[in-house]
Amino acid sequence: MVDLSRNDEERFVDEERDWIEGETPPSLEDIDSIARDHVMAARKQLVDTSMTAAAIDRNAPWMEIAQCATEEGHHELAGFLFEAEQQGLDK
């Protein structure tokens, strides 16, 4: 006799893992590239006199850029950079 509850549980765990992790998770290089692209896209929206823009232009650490972004009210960019730093993506 097959224990269906055990099989169902295993199938659920496998499906959950695939949903969370995906078939092939992106490489660290891909994630880093996406993060850098996001920062550069945000830079294009900033005026040259912005502290955040200046920090990006001089290739400052992401935490410094995030602090400038917070001070200037660019909360989405700041949050993104804080999260990236937490994930170990800071350059």
PDB file of C-alpha atoms in Angstrom, residues 4 12 18-19 21 50 57 63 76 82:
ATOM      1  CA  LEU A   4      -0.331   8.944  -0.384  1.00  0.00           C
ATOM      2  CA  PHE A  12       4.554  19.688  -2.316  1.00  0.00           C
ATOM      3  CA  ASP A  18      11.060  24.838  -7.598  1.00  0.00           C
ATOM      4  CA  TRP A  19       8.765  27.823  -7.093  1.00  0.00           C
ATOM      5  CA  GLU A  21      14.429  28.619  -6.193  1.00  0.00           C
ATOM      6  CA  SER A  50      22.761  65.262  -6.578  1.00  0.00           C
ATOM      7  CA  ASP A  57      29.819  58.536 -10.359  1.00  0.00           C
ATOM      8  CA  MET A  63      26.037  51.778   1.619  1.00  0.00           C
ATOM      9  CA  GLU A  76      13.348  53.039  -3.464  1.00  0.00           C
ATOM     10  CA  PHE A  82      20.424  48.261   1.603  1.00  0.00           C
TER      11      PHE A  82
END
